[in-house]
PDB file of C-alpha atoms in Angstrom:
ATOM      1  CA  UNK A   1     -72.640 -19.740  -2.165  1.00  0.00           C
ATOM      2  CA  UNK A   2     -70.933 -22.235   0.065  1.00  0.00           C
ATOM      3  CA  UNK A   3     -67.526 -23.601  -0.830  1.00  0.00           C
ATOM      4  CA  UNK A   4     -65.001 -25.935   0.768  1.00  0.00           C
ATOM      5  CA  UNK A   5     -61.357 -26.006  -0.260  1.00  0.00           C
ATOM      6  CA  UNK A   6     -58.951 -28.793   0.577  1.00  0.00           C
ATOM      7  CA  UNK A   7     -55.715 -27.571  -0.918  1.00  0.00           C
ATOM      8  CA  UNK A   8     -53.775 -30.765  -0.287  1.00  0.00           C
ATOM      9  CA  UNK A   9     -54.578 -33.241  -3.040  1.00  0.00           C
ATOM     10  CA  UNK A  10     -52.402 -36.012  -1.653  1.00  0.00           C
ATOM     11  CA  UNK A  11     -50.215 -36.489   1.428  1.00  0.00           C
ATOM     12  CA  UNK A  12     -47.782 -39.327   2.070  1.00  0.00           C
ATOM     13  CA  UNK A  13     -46.365 -39.997   5.506  1.00  0.00           C
ATOM     14  CA  UNK A  14     -44.533 -42.779   7.250  1.00  0.00           C
ATOM     15  CA  UNK A  15     -46.291 -44.650  10.015  1.00  0.00           C
ATOM     16  CA  UNK A  16     -46.195 -42.925  13.422  1.00  0.00           C
ATOM     17  CA  UNK A  17     -45.803 -39.481  11.903  1.00  0.00           C
ATOM     18  CA  UNK A  18     -48.382 -36.814  12.732  1.00  0.00           C
ATOM     19  CA  UNK A  19     -50.303 -35.388   9.796  1.00  0.00           C
ATOM     20  CA  UNK A  20     -52.632 -32.401   9.432  1.00  0.00           C
ATOM     21  CA  UNK A  21     -55.282 -32.131   6.742  1.00  0.00           C
ATOM     22  CA  UNK A  22     -56.309 -28.589   5.911  1.00  0.00           C
ATOM     23  CA  UNK A  23     -59.827 -27.360   5.241  1.00  0.00           C
ATOM     24  CA  UNK A  24     -60.917 -23.817   4.415  1.00  0.00           C
ATOM     25  CA  UNK A  25     -64.554 -22.932   3.889  1.00  0.00           C
ATOM     26  CA  UNK A  26     -66.687 -20.065   2.621  1.00  0.00           C
ATOM     27  CA  UNK A  27     -70.245 -19.307   3.669  1.00  0.00           C
ATOM     28  CA  UNK A  28     -72.470 -16.303   4.219  1.00  0.00           C
ATOM     29  CA  UNK A  29     -74.441 -18.070   6.919  1.00  0.00           C
ATOM     30  CA  UNK A  30     -73.801 -17.233  10.539  1.00  0.00           C
ATOM     31  CA  UNK A  31     -74.923 -20.673  11.639  1.00  0.00           C
ATOM     32  CA  UNK A  32     -73.614 -23.759   9.919  1.00  0.00           C
ATOM     33  CA  UNK A  33     -72.126 -27.185  10.457  1.00  0.00           C
ATOM     34  CA  UNK A  34     -68.694 -28.484   9.537  1.00  0.00           C
ATOM     35  CA  UNK A  35     -67.913 -32.154   9.009  1.00  0.00           C
ATOM     36  CA  UNK A  36     -65.090 -34.542   8.319  1.00  0.00           C
ATOM     37  CA  UNK A  37     -65.656 -37.875   6.582  1.00  0.00           C
ATOM     38  CA  UNK A  38     -63.247 -40.704   5.772  1.00  0.00           C
ATOM     39  CA  UNK A  39     -63.644 -42.716   2.568  1.00  0.00           C
ATOM     40  CA  UNK A  40     -61.719 -46.001   2.537  1.00  0.00           C
ATOM     41  CA  UNK A  41     -61.356 -47.975  -0.742  1.00  0.00           C
ATOM     42  CA  UNK A  42     -64.700 -49.686  -0.051  1.00  0.00           C
ATOM     43  CA  UNK A  43     -66.375 -46.394  -0.967  1.00  0.00           C
ATOM     44  CA  UNK A  44     -68.485 -45.821   2.119  1.00  0.00           C
ATOM     45  CA  UNK A  45     -68.168 -42.367   3.677  1.00  0.00           C
ATOM     46  CA  UNK A  46     -67.445 -42.807   7.370  1.00  0.00           C
ATOM     47  CA  UNK A  47     -68.599 -39.981   9.634  1.00  0.00           C
ATOM     48  CA  UNK A  48     -65.835 -38.613  11.873  1.00  0.00           C
ATOM     49  CA  UNK A  49     -67.107 -35.366  13.368  1.00  0.00           C
ATOM     50  CA  UNK A  50     -69.724 -32.627  13.127  1.00  0.00           C
ATOM     51  CA  UNK A  51     -69.038 -29.203  14.574  1.00  0.00           C
ATOM     52  CA  UNK A  52     -71.553 -26.382  15.043  1.00  0.00           C
ATOM     53  CA  UNK A  53     -70.327 -22.933  14.052  1.00  0.00           C
ATOM     54  CA  UNK A  54     -71.029 -21.633  17.548  1.00  0.00           C
ATOM     55  CA  UNK A  55     -68.700 -24.145  19.136  1.00  0.00           C
ATOM     56  CA  UNK A  56     -65.086 -23.213  18.506  1.00  0.00           C
ATOM     57  CA  UNK A  57     -63.663 -25.543  21.087  1.00  0.00           C
ATOM     58  CA  UNK A  58     -61.110 -27.926  19.696  1.00  0.00           C
ATOM     59  CA  UNK A  59     -61.958 -31.582  19.971  1.00  0.00           C
ATOM     60  CA  UNK A  60     -59.868 -34.666  20.513  1.00  0.00           C
ATOM     61  CA  UNK A  61     -60.983 -38.238  19.948  1.00  0.00           C
ATOM     62  CA  UNK A  62     -58.223 -40.756  20.439  1.00  0.00           C
ATOM     63  CA  UNK A  63     -55.554 -40.084  17.817  1.00  0.00           C
ATOM     64  CA  UNK A  64     -57.823 -37.603  16.007  1.00  0.00           C
ATOM     65  CA  UNK A  65     -58.095 -33.915  16.781  1.00  0.00           C
ATOM     66  CA  UNK A  66     -59.802 -31.004  15.104  1.00  0.00           C
ATOM     67  CA  UNK A  67     -58.923 -27.321  15.159  1.00  0.00           C
ATOM     68  CA  UNK A  68     -61.796 -24.970  14.299  1.00  0.00           C
ATOM     69  CA  UNK A  69     -60.877 -21.319  13.768  1.00  0.00           C
ATOM     70  CA  UNK A  70     -63.766 -19.134  12.695  1.00  0.00           C
ATOM     71  CA  UNK A  71     -61.479 -16.116  12.219  1.00  0.00           C
ATOM     72  CA  UNK A  72     -59.660 -17.861   9.390  1.00  0.00           C
ATOM     73  CA  UNK A  73     -62.621 -20.026   8.245  1.00  0.00           C
ATOM     74  CA  UNK A  74     -60.604 -23.162   8.783  1.00  0.00           C
ATOM     75  CA  UNK A  75     -61.410 -26.564  10.226  1.00  0.00           C
ATOM     76  CA  UNK A  76     -58.220 -28.619  10.200  1.00  0.00           C
ATOM     77  CA  UNK A  77     -57.900 -32.279  11.093  1.00  0.00           C
ATOM     78  CA  UNK A  78     -54.826 -33.828  12.699  1.00  0.00           C
ATOM     79  CA  UNK A  79     -54.023 -37.501  13.021  1.00  0.00           C
ATOM     80  CA  UNK A  80     -51.410 -38.228  15.661  1.00  0.00           C
ATOM     81  CA  UNK A  81     -49.103 -41.233  15.298  1.00  0.00           C
ATOM     82  CA  UNK A  82     -50.592 -42.227  11.947  1.00  0.00           C
ATOM     83  CA  UNK A  83     -51.198 -45.862  11.095  1.00  0.00           C
ATOM     84  CA  UNK A  84     -51.485 -47.724   7.799  1.00  0.00           C
ATOM     85  CA  UNK A  85     -55.219 -48.177   8.444  1.00  0.00           C
ATOM     86  CA  UNK A  86     -55.589 -44.392   8.298  1.00  0.00           C
ATOM     87  CA  UNK A  87     -54.885 -44.519   4.553  1.00  0.00           C
ATOM     88  CA  UNK A  88     -58.018 -43.211   2.842  1.00  0.00           C
ATOM     89  CA  UNK A  89     -59.524 -40.161   1.214  1.00  0.00           C
ATOM     90  CA  UNK A  90     -60.640 -37.563   3.737  1.00  0.00           C
ATOM     91  CA  UNK A  91     -63.373 -35.069   2.973  1.00  0.00           C
ATOM     92  CA  UNK A  92     -64.249 -31.858   4.726  1.00  0.00           C
ATOM     93  CA  UNK A  93     -67.850 -30.696   4.278  1.00  0.00           C
ATOM     94  CA  UNK A  94     -70.080 -27.776   5.160  1.00  0.00           C
ATOM     95  CA  UNK A  95     -73.826 -27.428   5.495  1.00  0.00           C
ATOM     96  CA  UNK A  96     -76.402 -24.858   6.464  1.00  0.00           C
ATOM     97  CA  UNK A  97     -78.525 -25.589   9.490  1.00  0.00           C
ATOM     98  CA  UNK A  98     -81.603 -27.040   7.832  1.00  0.00           C
ATOM     99  CA  UNK A  99     -84.856 -28.230   9.258  1.00  0.00           C
ATOM    100  CA  UNK A 100     -84.995 -31.518   7.399  1.00  0.00           C
ATOM    101  CA  UNK A 101     -81.394 -32.567   7.055  1.00  0.00           C
ATOM    102  CA  UNK A 102     -77.944 -31.474   6.101  1.00  0.00           C
ATOM    103  CA  UNK A 103     -77.253 -30.634   2.470  1.00  0.00           C
ATOM    104  CA  UNK A 104     -73.522 -31.246   2.467  1.00  0.00           C
ATOM    105  CA  UNK A 105     -71.082 -29.297   0.322  1.00  0.00           C
ATOM    106  CA  UNK A 106     -67.881 -31.306   0.079  1.00  0.00           C
ATOM    107  CA  UNK A 107     -64.320 -30.367  -0.686  1.00  0.00           C
ATOM    108  CA  UNK A 108     -62.395 -32.281  -3.342  1.00  0.00           C
ATOM    109  CA  UNK A 109     -60.810 -34.506  -0.715  1.00  0.00           C
ATOM    110  CA  UNK A 110     -57.269 -35.266   0.420  1.00  0.00           C
ATOM    111  CA  UNK A 111     -55.743 -38.661  -0.291  1.00  0.00           C
ATOM    112  CA  UNK A 112     -53.724 -39.789   2.711  1.00  0.00           C
ATOM    113  CA  UNK A 113     -51.181 -42.560   2.203  1.00  0.00           C
ATOM    114  CA  UNK A 114     -49.516 -43.940   5.314  1.00  0.00           C
ATOM    115  CA  UNK A 115     -46.547 -46.170   4.590  1.00  0.00           C
ATOM    116  CA  UNK A 116     -45.173 -48.771   6.988  1.00  0.00           C
TER     117      UNK A 116
ATOM    118  CA  UNK B   1     -78.431 -52.834  13.463  1.00  0.00           C
ATOM    119  CA  UNK B   2     -78.012 -52.516   9.709  1.00  0.00           C
ATOM    120  CA  UNK B   3     -76.553 -49.316   8.435  1.00  0.00           C
ATOM    121  CA  UNK B   4     -77.496 -47.668   5.170  1.00  0.00           C
ATOM    122  CA  UNK B   5     -77.845 -50.285   2.445  1.00  0.00           C
ATOM    123  CA  UNK B   6     -77.766 -49.632  -1.281  1.00  0.00           C
ATOM    124  CA  UNK B   7     -78.476 -51.819  -4.268  1.00  0.00           C
ATOM    125  CA  UNK B   8     -77.171 -52.804  -6.663  1.00  0.00           C
ATOM    126  CA  UNK B   9     -73.458 -52.532  -5.914  1.00  0.00           C
ATOM    127  CA  UNK B  10     -72.437 -52.171  -9.527  1.00  0.00           C
ATOM    128  CA  UNK B  11     -74.371 -51.457 -12.691  1.00  0.00           C
ATOM    129  CA  UNK B  12     -73.510 -51.072 -16.358  1.00  0.00           C
ATOM    130  CA  UNK B  13     -75.961 -49.278 -18.645  1.00  0.00           C
ATOM    131  CA  UNK B  14     -75.981 -48.025 -22.212  1.00  0.00           C
ATOM    132  CA  UNK B  15     -76.357 -44.381 -23.177  1.00  0.00           C
ATOM    133  CA  UNK B  16     -80.005 -43.386 -23.406  1.00  0.00           C
ATOM    134  CA  UNK B  17     -81.224 -46.055 -21.009  1.00  0.00           C
ATOM    135  CA  UNK B  18     -82.874 -45.469 -17.668  1.00  0.00           C
ATOM    136  CA  UNK B  19     -81.660 -46.679 -14.273  1.00  0.00           C
ATOM    137  CA  UNK B  20     -83.120 -47.034 -10.784  1.00  0.00           C
ATOM    138  CA  UNK B  21     -80.951 -47.170  -7.677  1.00  0.00           C
ATOM    139  CA  UNK B  22     -82.279 -48.160  -4.268  1.00  0.00           C
ATOM    140  CA  UNK B  23     -81.488 -47.173  -0.708  1.00  0.00           C
ATOM    141  CA  UNK B  24     -82.660 -48.373   2.696  1.00  0.00           C
ATOM    142  CA  UNK B  25     -81.869 -45.931   5.498  1.00  0.00           C
ATOM    143  CA  UNK B  26     -80.335 -46.771   8.827  1.00  0.00           C
ATOM    144  CA  UNK B  27     -82.888 -47.889  11.409  1.00  0.00           C
ATOM    145  CA  UNK B  28     -84.553 -44.893  13.052  1.00  0.00           C
ATOM    146  CA  UNK B  29     -83.654 -42.497  10.246  1.00  0.00           C
ATOM    147  CA  UNK B  30     -86.346 -40.684   8.288  1.00  0.00           C
ATOM    148  CA  UNK B  31     -84.410 -38.438   5.903  1.00  0.00           C
ATOM    149  CA  UNK B  32     -82.622 -39.694   2.803  1.00  0.00           C
ATOM    150  CA  UNK B  33     -80.221 -37.759   0.602  1.00  0.00           C
ATOM    151  CA  UNK B  34     -78.524 -38.760  -2.633  1.00  0.00           C
ATOM    152  CA  UNK B  35     -75.075 -37.729  -3.817  1.00  0.00           C
ATOM    153  CA  UNK B  36     -73.124 -38.226  -7.027  1.00  0.00           C
ATOM    154  CA  UNK B  37     -69.379 -38.734  -6.751  1.00  0.00           C
ATOM    155  CA  UNK B  38     -67.382 -38.613  -9.980  1.00  0.00           C
ATOM    156  CA  UNK B  39     -63.968 -40.237  -9.962  1.00  0.00           C
ATOM    157  CA  UNK B  40     -61.421 -38.199  -8.028  1.00  0.00           C
ATOM    158  CA  UNK B  41     -63.958 -35.641  -6.822  1.00  0.00           C
ATOM    159  CA  UNK B  42     -66.000 -34.950  -3.742  1.00  0.00           C
ATOM    160  CA  UNK B  43     -69.662 -36.000  -3.592  1.00  0.00           C
ATOM    161  CA  UNK B  44     -72.220 -33.585  -5.043  1.00  0.00           C
ATOM    162  CA  UNK B  45     -75.687 -33.258  -3.532  1.00  0.00           C
ATOM    163  CA  UNK B  46     -78.513 -34.372  -5.822  1.00  0.00           C
ATOM    164  CA  UNK B  47     -81.628 -34.142  -3.640  1.00  0.00           C
ATOM    165  CA  UNK B  48     -83.114 -34.974  -0.277  1.00  0.00           C
ATOM    166  CA  UNK B  49     -86.362 -36.623   0.786  1.00  0.00           C
ATOM    167  CA  UNK B  50     -88.305 -36.303   4.010  1.00  0.00           C
ATOM    168  CA  UNK B  51     -91.886 -37.458   4.603  1.00  0.00           C
ATOM    169  CA  UNK B  52     -92.018 -38.721   1.015  1.00  0.00           C
ATOM    170  CA  UNK B  53     -91.401 -35.269  -0.427  1.00  0.00           C
ATOM    171  CA  UNK B  54     -88.361 -33.767  -2.100  1.00  0.00           C
ATOM    172  CA  UNK B  55     -87.187 -31.075   0.323  1.00  0.00           C
ATOM    173  CA  UNK B  56     -83.946 -29.824  -1.192  1.00  0.00           C
ATOM    174  CA  UNK B  57     -82.383 -30.207  -4.602  1.00  0.00           C
ATOM    175  CA  UNK B  58     -78.909 -29.612  -5.935  1.00  0.00           C
ATOM    176  CA  UNK B  59     -77.907 -28.442  -9.382  1.00  0.00           C
ATOM    177  CA  UNK B  60     -78.954 -31.534 -11.318  1.00  0.00           C
ATOM    178  CA  UNK B  61     -81.234 -31.736 -14.371  1.00  0.00           C
ATOM    179  CA  UNK B  62     -84.759 -33.115 -14.307  1.00  0.00           C
ATOM    180  CA  UNK B  63     -83.441 -36.391 -15.705  1.00  0.00           C
ATOM    181  CA  UNK B  64     -82.617 -37.117 -12.071  1.00  0.00           C
ATOM    182  CA  UNK B  65     -85.714 -37.900 -10.052  1.00  0.00           C
ATOM    183  CA  UNK B  66     -86.461 -39.727  -6.869  1.00  0.00           C
ATOM    184  CA  UNK B  67     -88.991 -41.151  -4.544  1.00  0.00           C
ATOM    185  CA  UNK B  68     -89.333 -41.956  -0.880  1.00  0.00           C
ATOM    186  CA  UNK B  69     -91.622 -44.689   0.354  1.00  0.00           C
ATOM    187  CA  UNK B  70     -93.620 -44.840   3.611  1.00  0.00           C
ATOM    188  CA  UNK B  71     -90.942 -47.111   5.131  1.00  0.00           C
ATOM    189  CA  UNK B  72     -88.410 -44.296   4.452  1.00  0.00           C
ATOM    190  CA  UNK B  73     -86.543 -46.231   1.759  1.00  0.00           C
ATOM    191  CA  UNK B  74     -85.764 -44.304  -1.394  1.00  0.00           C
ATOM    192  CA  UNK B  75     -85.103 -44.660  -5.093  1.00  0.00           C
ATOM    193  CA  UNK B  76     -83.027 -42.540  -7.437  1.00  0.00           C
ATOM    194  CA  UNK B  77     -84.024 -42.640 -11.100  1.00  0.00           C
ATOM    195  CA  UNK B  78     -81.921 -41.325 -13.936  1.00  0.00           C
ATOM    196  CA  UNK B  79     -83.394 -41.105 -17.436  1.00  0.00           C
ATOM    197  CA  UNK B  80     -81.673 -40.759 -20.803  1.00  0.00           C
ATOM    198  CA  UNK B  81     -78.301 -41.735 -19.396  1.00  0.00           C
ATOM    199  CA  UNK B  82     -75.213 -39.879 -20.574  1.00  0.00           C
ATOM    200  CA  UNK B  83     -71.606 -41.004 -20.405  1.00  0.00           C
ATOM    201  CA  UNK B  84     -71.071 -38.228 -17.859  1.00  0.00           C
ATOM    202  CA  UNK B  85     -73.528 -39.867 -15.475  1.00  0.00           C
ATOM    203  CA  UNK B  86     -70.930 -42.556 -14.760  1.00  0.00           C
ATOM    204  CA  UNK B  87     -70.136 -42.157 -11.075  1.00  0.00           C
ATOM    205  CA  UNK B  88     -70.500 -43.566  -7.595  1.00  0.00           C
ATOM    206  CA  UNK B  89     -73.976 -42.774  -6.278  1.00  0.00           C
ATOM    207  CA  UNK B  90     -74.117 -42.477  -2.533  1.00  0.00           C
ATOM    208  CA  UNK B  91     -77.169 -42.534  -0.321  1.00  0.00           C
ATOM    209  CA  UNK B  92     -77.095 -40.895   3.099  1.00  0.00           C
ATOM    210  CA  UNK B  93     -79.667 -41.130   5.849  1.00  0.00           C
ATOM    211  CA  UNK B  94     -80.230 -39.115   8.990  1.00  0.00           C
ATOM    212  CA  UNK B  95     -82.852 -38.411  11.566  1.00  0.00           C
ATOM    213  CA  UNK B  96     -83.914 -34.925  10.505  1.00  0.00           C
ATOM    214  CA  UNK B  97     -80.787 -32.738  10.746  1.00  0.00           C
ATOM    215  CA  UNK B  98     -78.545 -35.022  12.748  1.00  0.00           C
ATOM    216  CA  UNK B  99     -75.319 -36.239  11.185  1.00  0.00           C
ATOM    217  CA  UNK B 100     -75.697 -38.233   7.977  1.00  0.00           C
ATOM    218  CA  UNK B 101     -74.563 -41.835   7.590  1.00  0.00           C
ATOM    219  CA  UNK B 102     -73.638 -43.088   4.141  1.00  0.00           C
ATOM    220  CA  UNK B 103     -74.019 -46.378   2.341  1.00  0.00           C
ATOM    221  CA  UNK B 104     -71.315 -48.087   0.287  1.00  0.00           C
ATOM    222  CA  UNK B 105     -72.737 -46.639  -2.893  1.00  0.00           C
ATOM    223  CA  UNK B 106     -73.709 -47.903  -6.320  1.00  0.00           C
ATOM    224  CA  UNK B 107     -71.051 -47.729  -9.010  1.00  0.00           C
ATOM    225  CA  UNK B 108     -72.815 -46.804 -12.272  1.00  0.00           C
ATOM    226  CA  UNK B 109     -70.963 -47.130 -15.544  1.00  0.00           C
ATOM    227  CA  UNK B 110     -72.575 -45.779 -18.706  1.00  0.00           C
ATOM    228  CA  UNK B 111     -71.136 -47.115 -21.967  1.00  0.00           C
TER     229      UNK B 111
END
């Protein structure tokens, strides 16, 4: 069975600090996808990134970066120079590679509070 | 270009009643999935529709059913509502197995 663990329930930082959100996953599949979503108070899940299990290259997008390590089954997310607008709940998710669409298995989420 | 739209935004129902939630996918998307998110938890997969058929299903009872229409829009029906069905119901759309985009959700409260 697939499982995603986000051990950090809540993180508080001061603006401009860097913050890393941890994600550890379990799967028996050799091919899978990993995702990060952001959920602001409005409730909508905002897609941030999808990573294929074959691609272990780290990725950077502006202030966001992701570190994928298959050896430790981790897919961590770092926000550099955090801003108040980054305050939200962040979810890591995992899915098999399916023909029709991704069936996402989510972690419990990490609440990020960025204070000014 | 409209994203994923869901209606209604909020809903209050009584135990035992039935409810129908609606979802219109993002333009160009043909696959719709539904998720239930209880307060303080991550979303849980309910089921997924493609070409008007249920393709995958999560661990939810038969009280949860759905439908997809020829225009790709979808409905989620829940019968015999329980207090535990109170949650945010999220619809996600994608084009086959590309990344999923989510709507704002429907907040269902069962009293």
